[in-house]
Short mmCIF file of C-alpha atoms and ligand atoms in Angstrom, two decimals:
data_model
loop_
_atom_site.label_atom_id
_atom_site.label_comp_id
_atom_site.label_asym_id
_atom_site.label_seq_id
_atom_site.Cartn_x
_atom_site.Cartn_y
_atom_site.Cartn_z
CA MET A 3 -3.13 -42.18 2.50
CA ALA A 4 -6.05 -41.04 4.63
CA SER A 5 -5.06 -42.71 8.21
CA GLN A 6 -1.45 -42.31 7.38
CA LEU A 7 -1.99 -38.57 7.91
CA ALA A 8 -4.34 -38.54 11.12
CA GLY A 9 -2.58 -36.94 13.70
CA VAL A 10 0.15 -36.02 11.57
CA SER A 11 1.59 -32.66 12.65
CA MET A 12 2.45 -29.97 9.75
CA ALA A 13 4.29 -26.78 9.45
CA GLY A 14 2.33 -23.18 8.47
CA TRP A 15 1.78 -19.90 9.86
CA ARG A 16 -1.03 -18.15 11.73
CA VAL A 17 -2.32 -14.94 12.13
CA GLN A 18 -2.18 -14.80 15.84
CA ARG A 19 -1.72 -10.57 16.04
CA PRO A 20 -3.14 -8.93 12.99
CA GLY A 21 -1.29 -4.78 12.77
CA PRO A 22 1.95 -3.49 10.97
CA ILE A 23 3.85 -6.33 9.76
CA ALA A 24 6.23 -5.09 10.71
CA ASN A 25 5.80 -6.17 14.52
CA ARG A 26 5.27 -9.92 12.73
CA PRO A 27 2.04 -10.67 13.25
CA LEU A 28 2.36 -14.04 11.37
CA GLU A 29 3.63 -16.94 13.56
CA ARG A 30 5.17 -20.26 12.20
CA VAL A 31 3.52 -23.15 13.72
CA LYS A 32 3.90 -26.91 14.15
CA THR A 33 -0.24 -28.29 13.66
CA ALA A 34 -2.60 -31.02 12.95
CA VAL A 35 -3.19 -31.70 8.97
CA PRO A 36 -6.37 -30.71 8.69
CA ARG A 37 -8.81 -33.12 8.20
CA PRO A 38 -11.73 -32.93 4.91
CA GLN A 39 -14.94 -32.70 5.30
CA PRO A 40 -16.83 -35.41 3.53
CA SER A 41 -17.59 -32.68 0.70
CA GLU A 42 -14.23 -31.80 0.53
CA LEU A 43 -10.59 -32.76 -0.45
CA LEU A 44 -7.30 -32.28 1.12
CA LEU A 45 -4.38 -31.01 -1.04
CA ALA A 46 -0.69 -31.33 -0.43
CA VAL A 47 0.09 -27.82 -0.73
CA GLN A 48 3.34 -27.54 -3.72
CA ALA A 49 2.74 -23.46 -4.23
CA CYS A 50 0.82 -20.71 -2.92
CA GLY A 51 0.87 -17.34 -4.17
CA VAL A 52 1.57 -13.97 -1.94
CA CYS A 53 -1.46 -12.18 -2.17
CA ARG A 54 -2.41 -8.68 -0.86
CA THR A 55 -5.43 -9.85 0.62
CA ASP A 56 -3.65 -11.74 2.72
CA LEU A 57 -1.15 -8.54 3.51
CA HIS A 58 -4.77 -6.62 4.44
CA VAL A 59 -5.47 -10.25 7.00
CA ALA A 60 -2.48 -10.28 8.21
CA GLU A 61 -2.16 -6.04 9.35
CA GLY A 62 -5.74 -6.43 10.42
CA ASP A 63 -7.38 -3.42 7.49
CA LEU A 64 -10.04 -6.61 7.40
CA PRO A 65 -12.15 -7.76 10.08
CA VAL A 66 -10.70 -11.22 11.91
CA HIS A 67 -13.07 -14.09 10.94
CA ARG A 68 -10.84 -16.86 11.81
CA PRO A 69 -9.05 -16.42 14.95
CA GLY A 70 -5.42 -17.41 14.11
CA VAL A 71 -5.95 -18.04 10.40
CA ILE A 72 -3.58 -19.21 8.22
CA PRO A 73 -3.59 -17.50 5.37
CA GLY A 74 -3.40 -18.34 1.25
CA HIS A 75 -5.61 -18.51 -0.59
CA GLU A 76 -3.44 -18.80 -4.35
CA VAL A 77 -2.76 -23.21 -4.05
CA VAL A 78 -1.67 -25.41 -6.07
CA GLY A 79 -2.00 -29.03 -4.76
CA GLU A 80 -1.52 -33.02 -5.36
CA VAL A 81 -5.14 -34.55 -4.18
CA VAL A 82 -3.95 -36.89 -1.14
CA GLU A 83 -7.55 -37.44 0.06
CA VAL A 84 -11.10 -37.36 -0.80
CA GLY A 85 -14.13 -36.67 1.05
CA ALA A 86 -16.52 -39.37 0.96
CA ASP A 87 -19.35 -37.20 -0.37
CA ALA A 88 -16.71 -34.89 -2.23
CA GLY A 89 -18.08 -36.63 -6.27
CA ASP A 90 -16.09 -38.01 -8.53
CA GLU A 91 -14.65 -35.30 -9.84
CA PHE A 92 -11.12 -35.51 -8.55
CA ALA A 93 -9.35 -38.22 -7.59
CA VAL A 94 -5.62 -38.40 -5.71
CA GLY A 95 -2.61 -37.57 -7.25
CA ASP A 96 -4.86 -34.77 -9.29
CA ARG A 97 -2.95 -31.35 -9.63
CA VAL A 98 -6.18 -28.94 -8.59
CA GLY A 99 -6.39 -25.53 -7.43
CA ILE A 100 -7.41 -23.67 -4.36
CA ALA A 101 -8.98 -20.42 -4.46
CA TRP A 102 -10.47 -17.51 -2.91
CA LEU A 103 -13.31 -18.70 -3.04
CA ARG A 104 -14.28 -21.77 -1.10
CA HIS A 105 -18.24 -21.25 -0.61
CA THR A 106 -21.33 -20.22 -1.30
CA CYS A 107 -25.33 -20.46 -0.58
CA GLY A 108 -26.61 -21.72 -4.04
CA THR A 109 -30.13 -19.93 -2.79
CA CYS A 110 -30.37 -16.56 -2.23
CA ARG A 111 -31.52 -14.49 -4.70
CA TYR A 112 -27.65 -13.61 -5.67
CA CYS A 113 -26.64 -17.19 -6.12
CA ARG A 114 -29.92 -17.96 -8.25
CA ARG A 115 -29.55 -15.00 -10.70
CA GLY A 116 -25.70 -15.84 -11.14
CA ASP A 117 -24.23 -12.99 -8.92
CA GLU A 118 -22.49 -15.82 -5.96
CA ASN A 119 -19.53 -13.35 -5.49
CA LEU A 120 -21.99 -11.50 -3.79
CA CYS A 121 -23.75 -14.42 -1.77
CA PRO A 122 -23.97 -12.95 2.33
CA GLN A 123 -23.06 -16.39 3.28
CA SER A 124 -19.78 -16.76 1.11
CA ARG A 125 -16.52 -18.71 2.75
CA TYR A 126 -12.75 -17.32 1.47
CA THR A 127 -9.29 -19.40 1.78
CA GLY A 128 -7.58 -18.05 4.29
CA TRP A 129 -10.25 -15.32 5.81
CA ASP A 130 -12.90 -17.52 6.85
CA ASP A 131 -11.22 -21.05 6.69
CA ASP A 132 -7.88 -22.21 7.09
CA GLY A 133 -5.49 -21.59 3.28
CA GLY A 134 -2.25 -22.19 1.87
CA TYR A 135 0.86 -21.26 4.39
CA ALA A 136 0.98 -24.56 5.19
CA GLU A 137 2.00 -28.32 4.08
CA PHE A 138 -1.78 -28.97 4.03
CA ALA A 139 -4.95 -28.09 3.07
CA THR A 140 -8.71 -28.26 2.54
CA VAL A 141 -11.32 -27.16 -0.20
CA PRO A 142 -14.46 -28.54 -1.09
CA ALA A 143 -14.56 -30.08 -4.39
CA ALA A 144 -17.67 -27.86 -5.73
CA PHE A 145 -14.61 -24.91 -5.53
CA ALA A 146 -11.82 -26.52 -6.14
CA LEU A 147 -10.15 -26.03 -9.08
CA ARG A 148 -9.00 -27.68 -12.72
CA LEU A 149 -5.53 -25.93 -13.62
CA PRO A 150 -4.62 -25.58 -17.07
CA ALA A 151 -1.12 -27.33 -19.13
CA GLY A 152 2.19 -25.44 -19.92
CA TYR A 153 2.17 -23.77 -16.28
CA SER A 154 4.64 -25.06 -13.52
CA ASP A 155 3.16 -24.88 -10.40
CA THR A 156 5.04 -21.38 -9.20
CA GLU A 157 2.77 -19.89 -12.76
CA LEU A 158 -0.17 -21.38 -11.41
CA ALA A 159 -0.62 -20.38 -8.56
CA PRO A 160 -0.82 -16.57 -8.95
CA LEU A 161 -3.53 -17.52 -11.83
CA LEU A 162 -5.80 -18.37 -8.80
CA CYS A 163 -6.47 -14.95 -7.58
CA ALA A 164 -4.07 -12.32 -9.07
CA GLY A 165 -5.35 -13.33 -12.35
CA ILE A 166 -9.23 -14.34 -11.45
CA ILE A 167 -9.73 -11.35 -9.90
CA GLY A 168 -7.90 -9.82 -12.68
CA TYR A 169 -9.93 -10.84 -15.41
CA ARG A 170 -12.68 -10.08 -13.28
CA SER A 171 -11.95 -6.18 -12.97
CA LEU A 172 -11.22 -6.43 -16.95
CA GLN A 173 -14.82 -7.41 -17.66
CA ARG A 174 -16.15 -5.26 -15.12
CA ALA A 175 -13.97 -2.06 -16.54
CA ASP A 176 -16.51 -2.57 -19.68
CA LEU A 177 -12.74 -2.38 -22.30
CA PRO A 178 -14.15 -1.99 -25.31
CA PRO A 179 -12.67 -4.08 -28.47
CA GLY A 180 -9.11 -2.71 -28.92
CA GLY A 181 -9.88 -0.30 -26.57
CA ARG A 182 -7.39 1.92 -24.79
CA LEU A 183 -7.10 0.57 -20.89
CA GLY A 184 -5.45 2.75 -17.91
CA ILE A 185 -4.26 0.72 -15.55
CA TYR A 186 -3.03 2.01 -12.14
CA GLY A 187 -0.55 0.16 -9.95
CA PHE A 188 1.43 -2.87 -11.08
CA GLY A 189 1.32 -5.46 -9.19
CA GLY A 190 1.07 -9.01 -9.19
CA SER A 191 -2.64 -9.07 -10.87
CA ALA A 192 -2.02 -6.46 -12.96
CA HIS A 193 0.92 -7.38 -14.68
CA ILE A 194 -1.01 -10.98 -15.17
CA THR A 195 -4.36 -8.89 -16.67
CA ALA A 196 -2.24 -6.63 -19.22
CA GLN A 197 -1.58 -9.58 -20.71
CA VAL A 198 -4.91 -10.75 -21.05
CA ALA A 199 -5.48 -7.17 -22.04
CA LEU A 200 -2.58 -7.41 -24.87
CA ALA A 201 -3.52 -10.55 -26.23
CA SER A 202 -7.10 -9.28 -26.40
CA GLY A 203 -6.05 -6.61 -28.60
CA ALA A 204 -5.97 -3.84 -26.30
CA GLU A 205 -3.61 -0.56 -25.95
CA VAL A 206 -2.54 -0.64 -22.70
CA HIS A 207 -1.61 2.16 -20.49
CA VAL A 208 0.46 1.79 -17.00
CA MET A 209 0.66 4.12 -14.26
CA THR A 210 2.73 2.90 -11.34
CA ARG A 211 5.24 4.50 -8.83
CA GLY A 212 7.70 1.92 -9.33
CA GLU A 213 10.60 2.12 -11.41
CA ARG A 214 10.65 -1.76 -12.16
CA ALA A 215 7.04 -2.36 -12.08
CA ARG A 216 7.28 0.66 -15.10
CA GLU A 217 10.20 -1.51 -16.97
CA LEU A 218 8.36 -4.81 -16.25
CA ALA A 219 4.59 -3.27 -17.92
CA LEU A 220 6.80 -2.51 -21.26
CA GLU A 221 8.87 -5.76 -21.20
CA LEU A 222 5.51 -7.56 -21.43
CA GLY A 223 4.42 -4.86 -24.19
CA VAL A 224 2.33 -1.44 -22.92
CA ALA A 225 2.38 1.02 -24.58
CA SER A 226 3.09 3.15 -21.97
CA ALA A 227 4.62 3.37 -18.70
CA GLN A 228 4.35 6.60 -16.04
CA GLY A 229 4.46 7.28 -12.51
CA ALA A 230 1.40 6.72 -10.27
CA ALA A 231 -0.63 9.20 -10.91
CA ASP A 232 0.56 10.56 -14.28
CA PRO A 233 -1.85 11.56 -17.38
CA PRO A 234 -1.55 8.81 -19.70
CA PRO A 235 -0.66 10.34 -23.33
CA VAL A 236 -4.49 9.30 -24.09
CA PRO A 237 -7.41 9.26 -22.97
CA LEU A 238 -8.99 5.97 -21.73
CA ASP A 239 -12.36 3.59 -22.56
CA SER A 240 -11.62 1.69 -19.34
CA ALA A 241 -9.37 2.22 -16.60
CA ILE A 242 -8.42 -0.82 -13.67
CA LEU A 243 -7.38 0.46 -10.16
CA PHE A 244 -5.37 -2.51 -8.55
CA ALA A 245 -3.56 -0.07 -6.15
CA PRO A 246 -4.96 0.06 -3.02
CA VAL A 247 -4.92 3.88 -3.18
CA GLY A 248 -8.62 6.11 -2.61
CA GLU A 249 -6.52 9.22 -4.05
CA LEU A 250 -6.03 7.46 -6.95
CA VAL A 251 -9.45 7.90 -7.96
CA LEU A 252 -9.49 11.21 -9.11
CA PRO A 253 -6.50 10.96 -11.86
CA ALA A 254 -7.70 7.65 -13.00
CA CYS A 255 -11.24 9.23 -13.50
CA GLN A 256 -9.79 12.56 -14.90
CA ALA A 257 -7.86 10.27 -17.20
CA LEU A 258 -10.81 8.63 -18.59
CA ASP A 259 -13.12 9.53 -22.00
CA ALA A 260 -16.56 10.32 -21.58
CA GLY A 261 -18.39 7.21 -21.54
CA GLY A 262 -15.60 5.50 -20.24
CA THR A 263 -15.02 3.84 -17.20
CA LEU A 264 -13.13 2.87 -13.63
CA ALA A 265 -13.31 -0.45 -12.02
CA ILE A 266 -11.69 -0.98 -8.82
CA ALA A 267 -10.07 -4.33 -8.24
CA GLY A 268 -9.27 -4.68 -4.52
CA ILE A 269 -11.30 -5.71 -1.56
CA HIS A 270 -9.49 -2.70 0.47
CA LEU A 271 -8.92 0.76 -0.47
CA SER A 272 -7.63 3.99 1.85
CA ASP A 273 -10.72 7.28 1.50
CA ILE A 274 -11.26 8.77 -1.64
CA PRO A 275 -11.50 11.95 -1.38
CA PRO A 276 -14.39 14.01 -2.99
CA LEU A 277 -15.20 13.63 -6.18
CA ASN A 278 -15.77 17.05 -8.35
CA TYR A 279 -18.25 16.62 -10.28
CA GLN A 280 -17.65 18.19 -13.63
CA ARG A 281 -14.15 17.12 -13.39
CA HIS A 282 -14.10 13.17 -12.74
CA LEU A 283 -17.34 12.43 -13.08
CA PHE A 284 -19.29 14.17 -16.11
CA ARG A 285 -19.90 13.11 -19.24
CA GLU A 286 -21.19 9.74 -18.22
CA ARG A 287 -17.72 8.66 -17.06
CA GLN A 288 -18.52 6.24 -14.14
CA ILE A 289 -17.30 4.30 -11.41
CA ARG A 290 -17.26 -0.01 -9.72
CA SER A 291 -15.95 -2.14 -7.42
CA VAL A 292 -15.10 -5.30 -7.85
CA THR A 293 -16.09 -7.56 -5.19
CA SER A 294 -14.39 -11.35 -5.13
CA ASN A 295 -15.21 -13.50 -8.03
CA THR A 296 -17.74 -16.22 -9.32
CA ARG A 297 -16.84 -20.04 -9.94
CA ALA A 298 -17.95 -18.74 -13.67
CA ASP A 299 -14.90 -16.17 -13.65
CA ALA A 300 -12.38 -18.76 -12.69
CA HIS A 301 -13.07 -20.94 -15.19
CA ALA A 302 -13.54 -18.53 -18.19
CA PHE A 303 -10.23 -17.04 -16.55
CA LEU A 304 -8.80 -20.36 -16.27
CA ASP A 305 -9.75 -21.49 -20.09
CA PHE A 306 -8.20 -17.94 -21.35
CA ALA A 307 -4.85 -19.06 -19.71
CA ALA A 308 -4.37 -22.19 -21.14
CA ALA A 309 -5.33 -20.64 -24.84
CA HIS A 310 -3.10 -18.01 -24.14
CA HIS A 311 0.26 -18.64 -22.33
CA ILE A 312 0.62 -16.02 -19.83
CA ASP A 313 4.44 -14.71 -18.59
CA VAL A 314 4.35 -15.19 -14.90
CA THR A 315 6.35 -13.09 -12.92
CA THR A 316 7.35 -14.54 -9.51
CA PRO A 317 9.75 -13.81 -7.53
CA VAL A 318 10.30 -17.81 -4.99
CA TYR A 319 10.67 -17.92 -1.23
CA ALA A 320 10.39 -21.01 0.95
CA LEU A 321 7.75 -21.67 3.38
CA GLY A 322 9.83 -20.74 6.17
CA ASP A 323 9.71 -16.99 4.56
CA ALA A 324 6.35 -16.31 4.21
CA ASP A 325 6.75 -13.13 6.56
CA ARG A 326 9.52 -11.87 4.42
CA ALA A 327 7.84 -12.27 1.67
CA LEU A 328 4.42 -10.22 2.93
CA MET A 329 7.19 -7.11 3.98
CA ASP A 330 8.28 -6.90 0.81
CA LEU A 331 4.97 -6.77 -0.65
CA GLY A 332 4.32 -4.11 2.09
CA ALA A 333 7.17 -2.41 0.49
CA GLY A 334 6.20 -2.41 -2.70
CA ARG A 335 9.71 -4.57 -3.58
CA ILE A 336 8.59 -7.18 -5.05
CA ALA A 337 8.03 -7.30 -9.34
CA GLY A 338 5.35 -9.70 -10.23
CA ALA A 339 3.39 -11.70 -8.19
CA ALA A 340 5.65 -13.57 -4.93
CA VAL A 341 5.43 -17.48 -4.63
CA LEU A 342 6.13 -19.25 -1.38
CA LEU A 343 7.48 -22.97 -3.03
CA VAL A 344 5.82 -25.69 0.04
ZN1 ZN B 25 -26.00 -17.02 -1.91
ZN1 ZN B 26 -5.93 -12.82 -3.45
#
């Protein structure tokens, strides 16, 4: 296989001119099939999720780390080549996932204490290195993920970022057993995380602008669904802000019960307006950010998904329609988590 693919070209998308999605920052390209490093696997991509972070990369909300990067970090593929030093955990023909985190140093103070998500040398798929909006992609074997059975390729893709980051956000929100969780914004990550919380016995309340998103939330079994900044019907033990909207920090804090925690899930957030200490923080309410995830988070979440089936709502687009998928995401036209079928 290796020699067959050397010098072969593939279809993909590159972020050529970061800027508003309406100006078409992505360009459809024919490019060489990447060669795996000795420590890497090469995958034939079967599906790639469309994450809001891809939109942030395309629109330039995040600084350029690799000019002309191929976005996409929720990649489901089949191993077609195993590098010489990639170990024996994966073999040609295995179905494998590529997620956002793809390198950490392993020796810094954060890595040593188990916080590899904070490693200053961490690298990310579809930002620092090419990702899955293409027919082939590479991944360091140490960061490739085994995938749970019982899901299609399109259902698996959103688990790899929307699912994993949502899972970490839920841990960061410190939800007590049987507690009341508020979810602000109800896109791909939220609709998976709500199901994790419900399966764990939580009472879930959703605040989001989209009518279809509220309907989906109620279908999944949440206790209530209301407008983006509306107060939930009960005080919350924990909340997660998924919408990248800083203004929502205020109503989310106000909705917290004494001692409650708000976790902010996004990699990018618009400015937070001034907080009023009495109204938003006093009585030991706290705000926490969520930065990427560790491999331990990924394994814990994928184990959870193997044990509890998650209904992943996935509007499907062809690889050739990746820019349209991002436009729909930006315009709030997607219910669930969009997936490119490659
Ligand atoms: Zn490190
Ligand atoms: Zn993502």
